[in-house]
Amino acid sequence: MMKNVLIVGTGGIGCELVKLLYNSVQIKITLIDFDIIELTNLNRQFLFTSKDIKKYKAQIVADKIKYITNWDVNVIIDNIFNFNLDFFKQFDIVYNCLDNNETRTYVNTRCFLLKLKLVDGGSNGYLGQSCIFDYSKECFDCLPKQIPKNYNICTIRTIPTKFEHCVEFIKEIIIEKGEVFKVKNLKKFINKQILVQNGNKKLKVKYNSKIYSKN
């Protein structure tokens, strides 16, 4: 009997997981993710190329797998928070390929209520971990968690969505080895870095005012 699998998140871990699953067994896969591909994703999310920038990750992953295997993949471009228990009931197993605990907790709660097997994976630099929860004992939320003191730059999108992401973004482009660059026009410098990350380094930004840092 063909298994019905849900994969939440199609970034670095999601790309690798889809490849492994389709190389090993014949299953029915549903991908859900509303994130788009950015230039900074290309060095670690191998299914994407520069031609895919600004396209939806889940759709591109599905297109690449269909091209290689000729198998159909169900794609949902949406936020997992918009789906209730009835949605999860159709699956035999769920894979969490996420970069934040808030979403992990949401998926875990639904799987716990349905006693639906959950496989959770994560990475930090060169380190990685995976856990299988069949809910015979503990669940994801039973595990102790540390509050991060900083945020991995790979989880920060080109347009930051949280205050913490803004702080880490500024630290990443201005601070190097604990020393602050002497930037005469901070506003211009930051905007230039954003354009470079988006592959638009030749564009110019007009300014109404200038901000200077102290030397």
JSON list of C-alpha atoms in Angstrom, two decimals:
[
{"chain": "A", "resi": 1, "resn": "MET", "atom": "CA", "xyz": [0.00, 0.00, 0.00]},
{"chain": "A", "resi": 2, "resn": "MET", "atom": "CA", "xyz": [1.40, 3.40, -1.00]},
{"chain": "A", "resi": 3, "resn": "LYS", "atom": "CA", "xyz": [2.12, 5.66, 1.97]},
{"chain": "A", "resi": 4, "resn": "ASN", "atom": "CA", "xyz": [0.80, 9.22, 2.06]},
{"chain": "A", "resi": 5, "resn": "VAL", "atom": "CA", "xyz": [3.55, 11.56, 3.30]},
{"chain": "A", "resi": 6, "resn": "LEU", "atom": "CA", "xyz": [3.47, 15.23, 4.29]},
{"chain": "A", "resi": 7, "resn": "ILE", "atom": "CA", "xyz": [6.67, 17.29, 4.16]},
{"chain": "A", "resi": 8, "resn": "VAL", "atom": "CA", "xyz": [6.48, 20.66, 5.90]},
{"chain": "A", "resi": 9, "resn": "GLY", "atom": "CA", "xyz": [9.23, 22.96, 4.63]},
{"chain": "A", "resi": 10, "resn": "THR", "atom": "CA", "xyz": [11.21, 22.67, 1.38]},
{"chain": "A", "resi": 11, "resn": "GLY", "atom": "CA", "xyz": [14.49, 24.37, 2.25]},
{"chain": "A", "resi": 12, "resn": "GLY", "atom": "CA", "xyz": [17.85, 22.68, 2.80]},
{"chain": "A", "resi": 13, "resn": "ILE", "atom": "CA", "xyz": [16.55, 19.67, 4.75]},
{"chain": "A", "resi": 14, "resn": "GLY", "atom": "CA", "xyz": [13.38, 19.42, 2.68]},
{"chain": "A", "resi": 15, "resn": "CYS", "atom": "CA", "xyz": [15.30, 19.28, -0.62]},
{"chain": "A", "resi": 16, "resn": "GLU", "atom": "CA", "xyz": [17.53, 16.46, 0.62]},
{"chain": "A", "resi": 17, "resn": "LEU", "atom": "CA", "xyz": [14.62, 14.53, 2.14]},
{"chain": "A", "resi": 18, "resn": "VAL", "atom": "CA", "xyz": [12.53, 14.60, -1.04]},
{"chain": "A", "resi": 19, "resn": "LYS", "atom": "CA", "xyz": [15.50, 13.32, -3.04]},
{"chain": "A", "resi": 20, "resn": "LEU", "atom": "CA", "xyz": [16.12, 10.46, -0.61]},
{"chain": "A", "resi": 21, "resn": "LEU", "atom": "CA", "xyz": [12.47, 9.41, -0.44]},
{"chain": "A", "resi": 22, "resn": "TYR", "atom": "CA", "xyz": [11.98, 9.32, -4.18]},
{"chain": "A", "resi": 23, "resn": "ASN", "atom": "CA", "xyz": [15.20, 7.37, -4.66]},
{"chain": "A", "resi": 24, "resn": "SER", "atom": "CA", "xyz": [14.20, 4.69, -2.16]},
{"chain": "A", "resi": 25, "resn": "VAL", "atom": "CA", "xyz": [10.45, 4.02, -2.11]},
{"chain": "A", "resi": 26, "resn": "GLN", "atom": "CA", "xyz": [7.32, 4.76, -4.08]},
{"chain": "A", "resi": 27, "resn": "ILE", "atom": "CA", "xyz": [5.14, 7.03, -2.00]},
{"chain": "A", "resi": 28, "resn": "LYS", "atom": "CA", "xyz": [2.66, 9.85, -2.40]},
{"chain": "A", "resi": 29, "resn": "ILE", "atom": "CA", "xyz": [4.17, 13.14, -1.24]},
{"chain": "A", "resi": 30, "resn": "THR", "atom": "CA", "xyz": [2.55, 16.45, -0.37]},
{"chain": "A", "resi": 31, "resn": "LEU", "atom": "CA", "xyz": [4.82, 19.48, -0.01]},
{"chain": "A", "resi": 32, "resn": "ILE", "atom": "CA", "xyz": [3.70, 22.54, 1.90]},
{"chain": "A", "resi": 33, "resn": "ASP", "atom": "CA", "xyz": [5.67, 25.79, 2.04]},
{"chain": "A", "resi": 34, "resn": "PHE", "atom": "CA", "xyz": [4.94, 29.41, 1.17]},
{"chain": "A", "resi": 35, "resn": "ASP", "atom": "CA", "xyz": [8.55, 30.60, 1.16]},
{"chain": "A", "resi": 36, "resn": "ILE", "atom": "CA", "xyz": [10.22, 31.89, -2.00]},
{"chain": "A", "resi": 37, "resn": "ILE", "atom": "CA", "xyz": [13.72, 31.16, -3.27]},
{"chain": "A", "resi": 38, "resn": "GLU", "atom": "CA", "xyz": [16.39, 33.77, -2.57]},
{"chain": "A", "resi": 39, "resn": "LEU", "atom": "CA", "xyz": [19.95, 34.15, -3.77]},
{"chain": "A", "resi": 40, "resn": "THR", "atom": "CA", "xyz": [21.29, 33.23, -0.33]},
{"chain": "A", "resi": 41, "resn": "ASN", "atom": "CA", "xyz": [19.55, 29.82, -0.53]},
{"chain": "A", "resi": 42, "resn": "LEU", "atom": "CA", "xyz": [21.50, 28.56, -3.53]},
{"chain": "A", "resi": 43, "resn": "ASN", "atom": "CA", "xyz": [24.68, 27.49, -1.73]},
{"chain": "A", "resi": 44, "resn": "ARG", "atom": "CA", "xyz": [22.92, 24.86, 0.41]},
{"chain": "A", "resi": 45, "resn": "GLN", "atom": "CA", "xyz": [19.55, 24.07, -1.24]},
{"chain": "A", "resi": 46, "resn": "PHE", "atom": "CA", "xyz": [20.78, 22.06, -4.21]},
{"chain": "A", "resi": 47, "resn": "LEU", "atom": "CA", "xyz": [17.51, 21.73, -6.15]},
{"chain": "A", "resi": 48, "resn": "PHE", "atom": "CA", "xyz": [17.43, 25.48, -6.79]},
{"chain": "A", "resi": 49, "resn": "THR", "atom": "CA", "xyz": [19.36, 27.55, -9.35]},
{"chain": "A", "resi": 50, "resn": "SER", "atom": "CA", "xyz": [19.64, 31.26, -10.07]},
{"chain": "A", "resi": 51, "resn": "LYS", "atom": "CA", "xyz": [16.77, 30.90, -12.58]},
{"chain": "A", "resi": 52, "resn": "ASP", "atom": "CA", "xyz": [14.48, 29.88, -9.71]},
{"chain": "A", "resi": 53, "resn": "ILE", "atom": "CA", "xyz": [14.96, 33.03, -7.61]},
{"chain": "A", "resi": 54, "resn": "LYS", "atom": "CA", "xyz": [11.67, 34.63, -6.51]},
{"chain": "A", "resi": 55, "resn": "LYS", "atom": "CA", "xyz": [9.73, 31.44, -7.30]},
{"chain": "A", "resi": 56, "resn": "TYR", "atom": "CA", "xyz": [8.04, 29.25, -4.68]},
{"chain": "A", "resi": 57, "resn": "LYS", "atom": "CA", "xyz": [10.32, 26.62, -3.18]},
{"chain": "A", "resi": 58, "resn": "ALA", "atom": "CA", "xyz": [7.67, 23.90, -2.97]},
{"chain": "A", "resi": 59, "resn": "GLN", "atom": "CA", "xyz": [6.69, 24.28, -6.62]},
{"chain": "A", "resi": 60, "resn": "ILE", "atom": "CA", "xyz": [10.28, 24.17, -7.88]},
{"chain": "A", "resi": 61, "resn": "VAL", "atom": "CA", "xyz": [11.06, 21.08, -5.77]},
{"chain": "A", "resi": 62, "resn": "ALA", "atom": "CA", "xyz": [7.99, 19.35, -7.19]},
{"chain": "A", "resi": 63, "resn": "ASP", "atom": "CA", "xyz": [8.90, 20.32, -10.76]},
{"chain": "A", "resi": 64, "resn": "LYS", "atom": "CA", "xyz": [12.46, 19.00, -10.39]},
{"chain": "A", "resi": 65, "resn": "ILE", "atom": "CA", "xyz": [11.34, 15.69, -8.87]},
{"chain": "A", "resi": 66, "resn": "LYS", "atom": "CA", "xyz": [8.69, 15.21, -11.56]},
{"chain": "A", "resi": 67, "resn": "TYR", "atom": "CA", "xyz": [11.31, 15.87, -14.24]},
{"chain": "A", "resi": 68, "resn": "ILE", "atom": "CA", "xyz": [13.66, 13.26, -12.76]},
{"chain": "A", "resi": 69, "resn": "THR", "atom": "CA", "xyz": [11.17, 10.55, -11.78]},
{"chain": "A", "resi": 70, "resn": "ASN", "atom": "CA", "xyz": [7.99, 11.42, -13.71]},
{"chain": "A", "resi": 71, "resn": "TRP", "atom": "CA", "xyz": [6.07, 11.07, -10.44]},
{"chain": "A", "resi": 72, "resn": "ASP", "atom": "CA", "xyz": [3.41, 13.55, -9.42]},
{"chain": "A", "resi": 73, "resn": "VAL", "atom": "CA", "xyz": [3.90, 15.62, -6.29]},
{"chain": "A", "resi": 74, "resn": "ASN", "atom": "CA", "xyz": [1.09, 17.46, -4.55]},
{"chain": "A", "resi": 75, "resn": "VAL", "atom": "CA", "xyz": [2.09, 21.09, -3.88]},
{"chain": "A", "resi": 76, "resn": "ILE", "atom": "CA", "xyz": [0.47, 23.47, -1.40]},
{"chain": "A", "resi": 77, "resn": "ILE", "atom": "CA", "xyz": [1.66, 27.09, -1.35]},
{"chain": "A", "resi": 78, "resn": "ASP", "atom": "CA", "xyz": [0.36, 28.15, 2.03]},
{"chain": "A", "resi": 79, "resn": "ASN", "atom": "CA", "xyz": [1.18, 28.56, 5.70]},
{"chain": "A", "resi": 80, "resn": "ILE", "atom": "CA", "xyz": [0.85, 25.35, 7.73]},
{"chain": "A", "resi": 81, "resn": "PHE", "atom": "CA", "xyz": [-0.91, 27.36, 10.46]},
{"chain": "A", "resi": 82, "resn": "ASN", "atom": "CA", "xyz": [-3.92, 27.60, 8.15]},
{"chain": "A", "resi": 83, "resn": "PHE", "atom": "CA", "xyz": [-4.56, 23.83, 8.31]},
{"chain": "A", "resi": 84, "resn": "ASN", "atom": "CA", "xyz": [-6.52, 21.97, 10.98]},
{"chain": "A", "resi": 85, "resn": "LEU", "atom": "CA", "xyz": [-6.78, 18.36, 12.14]},
{"chain": "A", "resi": 86, "resn": "ASP", "atom": "CA", "xyz": [-8.90, 17.28, 9.19]},
{"chain": "A", "resi": 87, "resn": "PHE", "atom": "CA", "xyz": [-6.03, 18.14, 6.86]},
{"chain": "A", "resi": 88, "resn": "PHE", "atom": "CA", "xyz": [-3.52, 16.05, 8.82]},
{"chain": "A", "resi": 89, "resn": "LYS", "atom": "CA", "xyz": [-5.80, 12.99, 9.02]},
{"chain": "A", "resi": 90, "resn": "GLN", "atom": "CA", "xyz": [-5.08, 11.99, 5.43]},
{"chain": "A", "resi": 91, "resn": "PHE", "atom": "CA", "xyz": [-1.37, 11.33, 6.04]},
{"chain": "A", "resi": 92, "resn": "ASP", "atom": "CA", "xyz": [0.51, 8.29, 7.33]},
{"chain": "A", "resi": 93, "resn": "ILE", "atom": "CA", "xyz": [3.61, 10.20, 8.41]},
{"chain": "A", "resi": 94, "resn": "VAL", "atom": "CA", "xyz": [4.72, 13.84, 8.69]},
{"chain": "A", "resi": 95, "resn": "TYR", "atom": "CA", "xyz": [8.23, 15.21, 8.22]},
{"chain": "A", "resi": 96, "resn": "ASN", "atom": "CA", "xyz": [9.13, 18.54, 9.81]},
{"chain": "A", "resi": 97, "resn": "CYS", "atom": "CA", "xyz": [11.88, 20.29, 7.82]},
{"chain": "A", "resi": 98, "resn": "LEU", "atom": "CA", "xyz": [11.61, 23.63, 9.58]},
{"chain": "A", "resi": 99, "resn": "ASP", "atom": "CA", "xyz": [13.85, 26.34, 11.01]},
{"chain": "A", "resi": 100, "resn": "ASN", "atom": "CA", "xyz": [11.75, 27.51, 13.99]},
{"chain": "A", "resi": 101, "resn": "ASN", "atom": "CA", "xyz": [10.18, 25.92, 17.06]},
{"chain": "A", "resi": 102, "resn": "GLU", "atom": "CA", "xyz": [6.91, 27.83, 16.81]},
{"chain": "A", "resi": 103, "resn": "THR", "atom": "CA", "xyz": [5.92, 25.99, 13.64]},
{"chain": "A", "resi": 104, "resn": "ARG", "atom": "CA", "xyz": [7.34, 22.71, 14.95]},
{"chain": "A", "resi": 105, "resn": "THR", "atom": "CA", "xyz": [5.07, 22.98, 17.98]},
{"chain": "A", "resi": 106, "resn": "TYR", "atom": "CA", "xyz": [2.01, 23.62, 15.82]},
{"chain": "A", "resi": 107, "resn": "VAL", "atom": "CA", "xyz": [2.65, 20.53, 13.70]},
{"chain": "A", "resi": 108, "resn": "ASN", "atom": "CA", "xyz": [3.57, 18.44, 16.75]},
{"chain": "A", "resi": 109, "resn": "THR", "atom": "CA", "xyz": [0.29, 19.27, 18.49]},
{"chain": "A", "resi": 110, "resn": "ARG", "atom": "CA", "xyz": [-1.77, 18.10, 15.49]},
{"chain": "A", "resi": 111, "resn": "CYS", "atom": "CA", "xyz": [0.25, 14.91, 15.16]},
{"chain": "A", "resi": 112, "resn": "PHE", "atom": "CA", "xyz": [-0.02, 14.24, 18.90]},
{"chain": "A", "resi": 113, "resn": "LEU", "atom": "CA", "xyz": [-3.81, 14.56, 18.87]},
{"chain": "A", "resi": 114, "resn": "LEU", "atom": "CA", "xyz": [-4.06, 12.18, 15.91]},
{"chain": "A", "resi": 115, "resn": "LYS", "atom": "CA", "xyz": [-1.26, 9.84, 17.12]},
{"chain": "A", "resi": 116, "resn": "LEU", "atom": "CA", "xyz": [0.32, 10.48, 13.73]},
{"chain": "A", "resi": 117, "resn": "LYS", "atom": "CA", "xyz": [4.02, 9.60, 13.42]},
{"chain": "A", "resi": 118, "resn": "LEU", "atom": "CA", "xyz": [6.24, 12.70, 13.18]},
{"chain": "A", "resi": 119, "resn": "VAL", "atom": "CA", "xyz": [9.88, 12.88, 12.08]},
{"chain": "A", "resi": 120, "resn": "ASP", "atom": "CA", "xyz": [11.55, 16.16, 12.99]},
{"chain": "A", "resi": 121, "resn": "GLY", "atom": "CA", "xyz": [14.90, 17.30, 11.60]},
{"chain": "A", "resi": 122, "resn": "GLY", "atom": "CA", "xyz": [17.05, 20.35, 12.14]},
{"chain": "A", "resi": 123, "resn": "SER", "atom": "CA", "xyz": [20.54, 21.67, 11.54]},
{"chain": "A", "resi": 124, "resn": "ASN", "atom": "CA", "xyz": [22.92, 24.23, 12.99]},
{"chain": "A", "resi": 125, "resn": "GLY", "atom": "CA", "xyz": [26.09, 24.89, 11.04]},
{"chain": "A", "resi": 126, "resn": "TYR", "atom": "CA", "xyz": [27.75, 21.51, 10.47]},
{"chain": "A", "resi": 127, "resn": "LEU", "atom": "CA", "xyz": [25.59, 19.84, 13.12]},
{"chain": "A", "resi": 128, "resn": "GLY", "atom": "CA", "xyz": [22.28, 18.09, 12.53]},
{"chain": "A", "resi": 129, "resn": "GLN", "atom": "CA", "xyz": [19.70, 16.10, 14.45]},
{"chain": "A", "resi": 130, "resn": "SER", "atom": "CA", "xyz": [16.55, 14.11, 13.81]},
{"chain": "A", "resi": 131, "resn": "CYS", "atom": "CA", "xyz": [13.92, 12.67, 16.14]},
{"chain": "A", "resi": 132, "resn": "ILE", "atom": "CA", "xyz": [11.06, 10.24, 15.57]},
{"chain": "A", "resi": 133, "resn": "PHE", "atom": "CA", "xyz": [7.90, 10.70, 17.63]},
{"chain": "A", "resi": 134, "resn": "ASP", "atom": "CA", "xyz": [5.28, 7.93, 17.60]},
{"chain": "A", "resi": 135, "resn": "TYR", "atom": "CA", "xyz": [3.66, 9.35, 20.75]},
{"chain": "A", "resi": 136, "resn": "SER", "atom": "CA", "xyz": [3.99, 6.14, 22.73]},
{"chain": "A", "resi": 137, "resn": "LYS", "atom": "CA", "xyz": [6.13, 8.18, 25.14]},
{"chain": "A", "resi": 138, "resn": "GLU", "atom": "CA", "xyz": [7.27, 11.78, 24.74]},
{"chain": "A", "resi": 139, "resn": "CYS", "atom": "CA", "xyz": [6.45, 14.34, 22.05]},
{"chain": "A", "resi": 140, "resn": "PHE", "atom": "CA", "xyz": [8.43, 17.25, 20.60]},
{"chain": "A", "resi": 141, "resn": "ASP", "atom": "CA", "xyz": [7.16, 19.70, 23.20]},
{"chain": "A", "resi": 142, "resn": "CYS", "atom": "CA", "xyz": [8.26, 17.37, 26.02]},
{"chain": "A", "resi": 143, "resn": "LEU", "atom": "CA", "xyz": [11.90, 17.95, 25.12]},
{"chain": "A", "resi": 144, "resn": "PRO", "atom": "CA", "xyz": [13.80, 20.77, 26.87]},
{"chain": "A", "resi": 145, "resn": "LYS", "atom": "CA", "xyz": [14.70, 23.65, 24.59]},
{"chain": "A", "resi": 146, "resn": "GLN", "atom": "CA", "xyz": [17.25, 26.41, 24.89]},
{"chain": "A", "resi": 147, "resn": "ILE", "atom": "CA", "xyz": [16.37, 30.00, 24.03]},
{"chain": "A", "resi": 148, "resn": "PRO", "atom": "CA", "xyz": [18.75, 30.98, 21.21]},
{"chain": "A", "resi": 149, "resn": "LYS", "atom": "CA", "xyz": [21.17, 33.80, 21.98]},
{"chain": "A", "resi": 150, "resn": "ASN", "atom": "CA", "xyz": [21.58, 34.49, 18.29]},
{"chain": "A", "resi": 151, "resn": "TYR", "atom": "CA", "xyz": [19.93, 33.53, 15.04]},
{"chain": "A", "resi": 152, "resn": "ASN", "atom": "CA", "xyz": [21.57, 31.53, 12.27]},
{"chain": "A", "resi": 153, "resn": "ILE", "atom": "CA", "xyz": [22.02, 33.77, 9.24]},
{"chain": "A", "resi": 154, "resn": "CYS", "atom": "CA", "xyz": [20.66, 30.99, 6.99]},
{"chain": "A", "resi": 155, "resn": "THR", "atom": "CA", "xyz": [17.23, 31.35, 8.65]},
{"chain": "A", "resi": 156, "resn": "ILE", "atom": "CA", "xyz": [17.03, 35.09, 7.99]},
{"chain": "A", "resi": 157, "resn": "ARG", "atom": "CA", "xyz": [15.21, 36.07, 4.83]},
{"chain": "A", "resi": 158, "resn": "THR", "atom": "CA", "xyz": [16.19, 38.95, 2.54]},
{"chain": "A", "resi": 159, "resn": "ILE", "atom": "CA", "xyz": [13.27, 40.91, 4.01]},
{"chain": "A", "resi": 160, "resn": "PRO", "atom": "CA", "xyz": [13.49, 40.26, 7.79]},
{"chain": "A", "resi": 161, "resn": "THR", "atom": "CA", "xyz": [10.19, 39.43, 9.49]},
{"chain": "A", "resi": 162, "resn": "LYS", "atom": "CA", "xyz": [11.27, 39.77, 13.13]},
{"chain": "A", "resi": 163, "resn": "PHE", "atom": "CA", "xyz": [13.14, 42.35, 15.20]},
{"chain": "A", "resi": 164, "resn": "GLU", "atom": "CA", "xyz": [15.79, 39.75, 16.06]},
{"chain": "A", "resi": 165, "resn": "HIS", "atom": "CA", "xyz": [16.36, 39.10, 12.36]},
{"chain": "A", "resi": 166, "resn": "CYS", "atom": "CA", "xyz": [16.97, 42.81, 11.75]},
{"chain": "A", "resi": 167, "resn": "VAL", "atom": "CA", "xyz": [19.60, 42.88, 14.49]},
{"chain": "A", "resi": 168, "resn": "GLU", "atom": "CA", "xyz": [21.37, 39.78, 13.17]},
{"chain": "A", "resi": 169, "resn": "PHE", "atom": "CA", "xyz": [21.24, 41.12, 9.62]},
{"chain": "A", "resi": 170, "resn": "ILE", "atom": "CA", "xyz": [22.94, 44.36, 10.65]},
{"chain": "A", "resi": 171, "resn": "LYS", "atom": "CA", "xyz": [25.56, 42.44, 12.65]},
{"chain": "A", "resi": 172, "resn": "GLU", "atom": "CA", "xyz": [26.27, 40.19, 9.67]},
{"chain": "A", "resi": 173, "resn": "ILE", "atom": "CA", "xyz": [26.92, 42.97, 7.15]},
{"chain": "A", "resi": 174, "resn": "ILE", "atom": "CA", "xyz": [28.59, 45.56, 9.40]},
{"chain": "A", "resi": 175, "resn": "ILE", "atom": "CA", "xyz": [30.50, 43.63, 12.05]},
{"chain": "A", "resi": 176, "resn": "GLU", "atom": "CA", "xyz": [33.45, 41.45, 11.06]},
{"chain": "A", "resi": 177, "resn": "LYS", "atom": "CA", "xyz": [35.57, 39.61, 13.63]},
{"chain": "A", "resi": 178, "resn": "GLY", "atom": "CA", "xyz": [34.25, 41.82, 16.41]},
{"chain": "A", "resi": 179, "resn": "GLU", "atom": "CA", "xyz": [35.28, 45.07, 14.73]},
{"chain": "A", "resi": 180, "resn": "VAL", "atom": "CA", "xyz": [32.85, 47.62, 13.32]},
{"chain": "A", "resi": 181, "resn": "PHE", "atom": "CA", "xyz": [33.59, 48.95, 9.86]},
{"chain": "A", "resi": 182, "resn": "LYS", "atom": "CA", "xyz": [34.03, 52.72, 9.60]},
{"chain": "A", "resi": 183, "resn": "VAL", "atom": "CA", "xyz": [31.16, 53.47, 7.27]},
{"chain": "A", "resi": 184, "resn": "LYS", "atom": "CA", "xyz": [30.66, 57.11, 6.32]},
{"chain": "A", "resi": 185, "resn": "ASN", "atom": "CA", "xyz": [27.15, 56.60, 4.96]},
{"chain": "A", "resi": 186, "resn": "LEU", "atom": "CA", "xyz": [25.53, 53.74, 6.89]},
{"chain": "A", "resi": 187, "resn": "LYS", "atom": "CA", "xyz": [22.22, 53.93, 5.05]},
{"chain": "A", "resi": 188, "resn": "LYS", "atom": "CA", "xyz": [23.88, 53.70, 1.65]},
{"chain": "A", "resi": 189, "resn": "PHE", "atom": "CA", "xyz": [26.10, 50.84, 2.79]},
{"chain": "A", "resi": 190, "resn": "ILE", "atom": "CA", "xyz": [23.19, 48.75, 4.10]},
{"chain": "A", "resi": 191, "resn": "ASN", "atom": "CA", "xyz": [21.10, 49.25, 0.98]},
{"chain": "A", "resi": 192, "resn": "LYS", "atom": "CA", "xyz": [24.05, 48.24, -1.20]},
{"chain": "A", "resi": 193, "resn": "GLN", "atom": "CA", "xyz": [24.42, 44.98, 0.73]},
{"chain": "A", "resi": 194, "resn": "ILE", "atom": "CA", "xyz": [20.71, 44.23, 0.26]},
{"chain": "A", "resi": 195, "resn": "LEU", "atom": "CA", "xyz": [20.99, 44.82, -3.49]},
{"chain": "A", "resi": 196, "resn": "VAL", "atom": "CA", "xyz": [24.02, 42.55, -3.71]},
{"chain": "A", "resi": 197, "resn": "GLN", "atom": "CA", "xyz": [22.20, 39.74, -1.87]},
{"chain": "A", "resi": 198, "resn": "ASN", "atom": "CA", "xyz": [19.33, 40.03, -4.34]},
{"chain": "A", "resi": 199, "resn": "GLY", "atom": "CA", "xyz": [21.64, 39.97, -7.35]},
{"chain": "A", "resi": 200, "resn": "ASN", "atom": "CA", "xyz": [20.96, 43.63, -8.19]},
{"chain": "A", "resi": 201, "resn": "LYS", "atom": "CA", "xyz": [24.29, 45.19, -7.27]},
{"chain": "A", "resi": 202, "resn": "LYS", "atom": "CA", "xyz": [24.25, 47.43, -10.37]},
{"chain": "A", "resi": 203, "resn": "LEU", "atom": "CA", "xyz": [21.09, 49.22, -9.25]},
{"chain": "A", "resi": 204, "resn": "LYS", "atom": "CA", "xyz": [21.34, 52.58, -7.51]},
{"chain": "A", "resi": 205, "resn": "VAL", "atom": "CA", "xyz": [19.29, 53.88, -4.59]},
{"chain": "A", "resi": 206, "resn": "LYS", "atom": "CA", "xyz": [18.28, 57.51, -4.23]},
{"chain": "A", "resi": 207, "resn": "TYR", "atom": "CA", "xyz": [18.36, 59.05, -0.75]},
{"chain": "A", "resi": 208, "resn": "ASN", "atom": "CA", "xyz": [16.57, 62.00, 0.82]},
{"chain": "A", "resi": 209, "resn": "SER", "atom": "CA", "xyz": [18.94, 62.22, 3.77]},
{"chain": "A", "resi": 210, "resn": "LYS", "atom": "CA", "xyz": [22.27, 60.83, 4.91]},
{"chain": "A", "resi": 211, "resn": "ILE", "atom": "CA", "xyz": [23.20, 59.00, 8.07]},
{"chain": "A", "resi": 212, "resn": "TYR", "atom": "CA", "xyz": [26.81, 59.12, 9.23]},
{"chain": "A", "resi": 213, "resn": "SER", "atom": "CA", "xyz": [28.50, 56.89, 11.78]},
{"chain": "A", "resi": 214, "resn": "LYS", "atom": "CA", "xyz": [30.99, 58.21, 14.28]},
{"chain": "A", "resi": 215, "resn": "ASN", "atom": "CA", "xyz": [34.64, 57.58, 13.42]}
]
